[in-house]
PDB file of C-alpha atoms in Angstrom:
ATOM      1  CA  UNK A   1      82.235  41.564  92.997  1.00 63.00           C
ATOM      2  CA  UNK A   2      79.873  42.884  90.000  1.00 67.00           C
ATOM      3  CA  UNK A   3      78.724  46.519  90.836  1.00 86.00           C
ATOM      4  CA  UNK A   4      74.688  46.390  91.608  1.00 92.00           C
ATOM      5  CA  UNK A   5      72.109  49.230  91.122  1.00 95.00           C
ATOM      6  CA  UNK A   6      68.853  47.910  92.589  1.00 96.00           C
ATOM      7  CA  UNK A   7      65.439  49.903  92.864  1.00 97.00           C
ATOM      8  CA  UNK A   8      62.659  49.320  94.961  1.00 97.00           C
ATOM      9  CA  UNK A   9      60.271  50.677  97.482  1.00 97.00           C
ATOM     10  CA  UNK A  10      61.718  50.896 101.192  1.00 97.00           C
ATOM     11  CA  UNK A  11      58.063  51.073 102.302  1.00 97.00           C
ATOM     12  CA  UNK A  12      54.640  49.882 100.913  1.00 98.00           C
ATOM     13  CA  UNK A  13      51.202  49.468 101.952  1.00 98.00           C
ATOM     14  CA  UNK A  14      49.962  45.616 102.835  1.00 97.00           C
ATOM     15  CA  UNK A  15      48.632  43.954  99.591  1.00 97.00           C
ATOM     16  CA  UNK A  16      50.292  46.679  97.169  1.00 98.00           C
ATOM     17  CA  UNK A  17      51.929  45.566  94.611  1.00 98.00           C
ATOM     18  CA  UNK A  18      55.826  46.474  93.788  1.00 98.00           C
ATOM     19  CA  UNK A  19      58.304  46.736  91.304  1.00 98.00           C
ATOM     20  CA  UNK A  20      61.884  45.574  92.309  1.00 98.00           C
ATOM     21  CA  UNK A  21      64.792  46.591  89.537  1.00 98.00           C
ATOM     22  CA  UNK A  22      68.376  44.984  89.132  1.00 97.00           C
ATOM     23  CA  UNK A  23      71.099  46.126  86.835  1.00 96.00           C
ATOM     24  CA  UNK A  24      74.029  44.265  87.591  1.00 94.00           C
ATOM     25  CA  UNK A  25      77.205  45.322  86.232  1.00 91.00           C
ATOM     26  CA  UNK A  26      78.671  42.150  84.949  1.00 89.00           C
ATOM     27  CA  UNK A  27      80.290  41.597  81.249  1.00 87.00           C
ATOM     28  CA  UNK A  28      78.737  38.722  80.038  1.00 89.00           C
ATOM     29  CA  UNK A  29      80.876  37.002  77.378  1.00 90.00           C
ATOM     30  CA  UNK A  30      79.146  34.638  75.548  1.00 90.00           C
ATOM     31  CA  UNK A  31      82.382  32.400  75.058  1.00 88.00           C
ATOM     32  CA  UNK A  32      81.668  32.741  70.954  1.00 90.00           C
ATOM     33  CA  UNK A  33      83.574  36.059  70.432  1.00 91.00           C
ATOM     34  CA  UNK A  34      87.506  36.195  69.516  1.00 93.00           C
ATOM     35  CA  UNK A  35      89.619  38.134  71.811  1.00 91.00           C
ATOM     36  CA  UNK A  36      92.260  40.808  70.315  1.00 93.00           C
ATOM     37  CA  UNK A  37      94.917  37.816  70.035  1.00 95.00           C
ATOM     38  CA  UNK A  38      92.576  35.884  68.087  1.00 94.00           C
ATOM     39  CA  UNK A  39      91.731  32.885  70.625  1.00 94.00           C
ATOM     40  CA  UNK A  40      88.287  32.813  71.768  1.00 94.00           C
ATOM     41  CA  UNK A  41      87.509  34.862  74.702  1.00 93.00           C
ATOM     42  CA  UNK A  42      85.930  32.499  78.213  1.00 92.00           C
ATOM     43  CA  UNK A  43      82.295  32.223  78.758  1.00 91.00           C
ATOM     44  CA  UNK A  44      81.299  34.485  81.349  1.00 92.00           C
ATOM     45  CA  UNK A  45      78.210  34.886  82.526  1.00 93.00           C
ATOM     46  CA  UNK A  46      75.588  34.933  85.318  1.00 94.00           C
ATOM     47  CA  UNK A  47      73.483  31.731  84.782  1.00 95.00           C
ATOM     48  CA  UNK A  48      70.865  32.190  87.611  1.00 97.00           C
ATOM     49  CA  UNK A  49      69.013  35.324  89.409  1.00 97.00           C
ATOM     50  CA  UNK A  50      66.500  35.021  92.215  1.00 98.00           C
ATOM     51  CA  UNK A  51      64.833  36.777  94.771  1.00 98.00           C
ATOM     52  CA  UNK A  52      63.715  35.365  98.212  1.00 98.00           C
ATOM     53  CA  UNK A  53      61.353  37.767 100.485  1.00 98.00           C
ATOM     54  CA  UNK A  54      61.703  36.824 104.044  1.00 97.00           C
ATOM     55  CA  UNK A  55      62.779  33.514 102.440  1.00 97.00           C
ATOM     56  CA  UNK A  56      60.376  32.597 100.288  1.00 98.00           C
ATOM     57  CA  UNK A  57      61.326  32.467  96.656  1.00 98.00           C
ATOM     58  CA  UNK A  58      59.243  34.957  94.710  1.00 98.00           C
ATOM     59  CA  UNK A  59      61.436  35.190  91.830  1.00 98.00           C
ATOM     60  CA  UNK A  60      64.135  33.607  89.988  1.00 98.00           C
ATOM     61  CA  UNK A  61      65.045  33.230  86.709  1.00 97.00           C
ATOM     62  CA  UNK A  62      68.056  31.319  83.924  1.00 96.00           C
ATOM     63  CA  UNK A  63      70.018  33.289  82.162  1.00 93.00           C
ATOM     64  CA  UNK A  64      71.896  32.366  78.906  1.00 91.00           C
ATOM     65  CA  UNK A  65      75.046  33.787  76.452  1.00 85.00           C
ATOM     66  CA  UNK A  66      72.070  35.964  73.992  1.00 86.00           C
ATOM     67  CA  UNK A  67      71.943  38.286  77.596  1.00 89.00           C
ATOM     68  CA  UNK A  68      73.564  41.896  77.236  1.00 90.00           C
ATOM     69  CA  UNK A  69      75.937  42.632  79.351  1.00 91.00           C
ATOM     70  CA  UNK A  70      75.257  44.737  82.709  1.00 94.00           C
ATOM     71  CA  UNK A  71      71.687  42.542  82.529  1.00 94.00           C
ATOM     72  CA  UNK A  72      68.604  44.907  83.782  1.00 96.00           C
ATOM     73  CA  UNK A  73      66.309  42.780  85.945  1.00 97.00           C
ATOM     74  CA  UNK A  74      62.380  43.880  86.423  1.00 98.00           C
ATOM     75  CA  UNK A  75      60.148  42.256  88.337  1.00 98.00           C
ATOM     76  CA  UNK A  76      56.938  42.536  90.527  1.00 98.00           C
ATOM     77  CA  UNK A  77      55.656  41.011  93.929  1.00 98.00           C
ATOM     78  CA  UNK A  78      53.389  41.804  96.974  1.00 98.00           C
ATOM     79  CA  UNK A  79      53.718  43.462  99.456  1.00 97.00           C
ATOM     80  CA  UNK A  80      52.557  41.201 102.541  1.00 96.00           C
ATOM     81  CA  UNK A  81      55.049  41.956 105.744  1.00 97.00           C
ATOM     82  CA  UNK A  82      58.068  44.017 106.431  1.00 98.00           C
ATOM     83  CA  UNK A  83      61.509  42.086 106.256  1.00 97.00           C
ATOM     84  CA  UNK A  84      63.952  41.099 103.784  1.00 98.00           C
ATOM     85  CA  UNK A  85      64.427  41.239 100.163  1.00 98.00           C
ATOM     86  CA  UNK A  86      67.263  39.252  99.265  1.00 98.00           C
ATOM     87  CA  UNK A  87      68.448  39.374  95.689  1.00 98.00           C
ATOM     88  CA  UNK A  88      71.455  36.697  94.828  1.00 97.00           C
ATOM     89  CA  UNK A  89      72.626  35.304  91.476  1.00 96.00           C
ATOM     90  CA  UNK A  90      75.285  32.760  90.329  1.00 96.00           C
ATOM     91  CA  UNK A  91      77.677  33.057  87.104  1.00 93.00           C
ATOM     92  CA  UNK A  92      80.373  31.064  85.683  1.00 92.00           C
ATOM     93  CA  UNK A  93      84.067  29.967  87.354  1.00 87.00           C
ATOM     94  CA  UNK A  94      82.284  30.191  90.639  1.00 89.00           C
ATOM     95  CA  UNK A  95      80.873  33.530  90.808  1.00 90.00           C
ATOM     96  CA  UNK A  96      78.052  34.305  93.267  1.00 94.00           C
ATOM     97  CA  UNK A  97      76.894  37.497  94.708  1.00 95.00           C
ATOM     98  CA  UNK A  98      73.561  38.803  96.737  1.00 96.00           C
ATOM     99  CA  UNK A  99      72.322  42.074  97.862  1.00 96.00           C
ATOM    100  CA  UNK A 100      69.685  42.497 100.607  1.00 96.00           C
ATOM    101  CA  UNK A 101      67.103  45.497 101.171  1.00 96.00           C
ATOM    102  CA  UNK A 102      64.306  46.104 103.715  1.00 98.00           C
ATOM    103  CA  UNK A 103      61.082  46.555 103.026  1.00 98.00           C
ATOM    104  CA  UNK A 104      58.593  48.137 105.709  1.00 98.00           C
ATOM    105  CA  UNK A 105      54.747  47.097 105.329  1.00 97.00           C
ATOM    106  CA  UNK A 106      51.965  49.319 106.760  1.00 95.00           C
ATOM    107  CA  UNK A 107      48.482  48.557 107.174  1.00 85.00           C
TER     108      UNK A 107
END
C-alpha cells in the first residue's frame, strides 16, 4: 500500500471551485535503470490516476516511466453537492489503491 498525502477542502460553497492535491508515495522505476548487481531493475509504476465525485469521473489521467517518483497530483473541479471524492490509481504487477474524502456543499 503506497503512503498518500491528499489535500482538499472538507467544505465548499455550491459552484466554487476547488483544488484537490495527491502525492502518492510510490517509487516509480522506469524499468531502464541498472540495479546495484548490474541487471536491470523492474518497471514499476502507477500507469493510471482518477478521480470520481459521487461517481462521476471528473478527473483521470496516464502516467508514464519520465514521472518522478512519489508523483504530486493537482487538479481542480466544482463544487456542486456534498458526497464523495474518491481518488484511485492503478500501477504495474497488479497494484491498485484508492482513497476517499467527503466533501460538504453549502448554499
Amino acid at each position: 500500500m503506497a503512503r498518500t498525502l491528499i489535500n482538499a477542502p472538507s467544505t465548499a460553497r455550491r459552484g466554487e471551485v476547488i483544488e484537490i492535491r495527491a502525492t502518492i508515495g510510490h517509487p516509480m522505476e522506469t524499468g531502464f535503470r541498472a540495479g546495484e548487481d548490474g541487471k536491470v531493475l523492474p518497471r514499476n509504476i502507477i500507469q493510471t490516476f482518477s478521480c470520481r465525485y459521487n461517481g462521476e469521473l471528473v478527473f483521470s489521467a496516464e502516467l508514464f516511466s519520465a514521472v518522478s517518483a512519489n508523483p504530486y497530483i493537482a487538479f481542480h473541479t466544482v463544487a456542486t453537492e456534498s458526497g464523495t471524492l474518491v481518488l484511485s490509481w492503478e500501477g504495474d504487477n497488479g497494484f491498485s489503491q484508492a482513497e476517499s474524502i467527503q466533501l460538504a456543499v453549502t448554499a
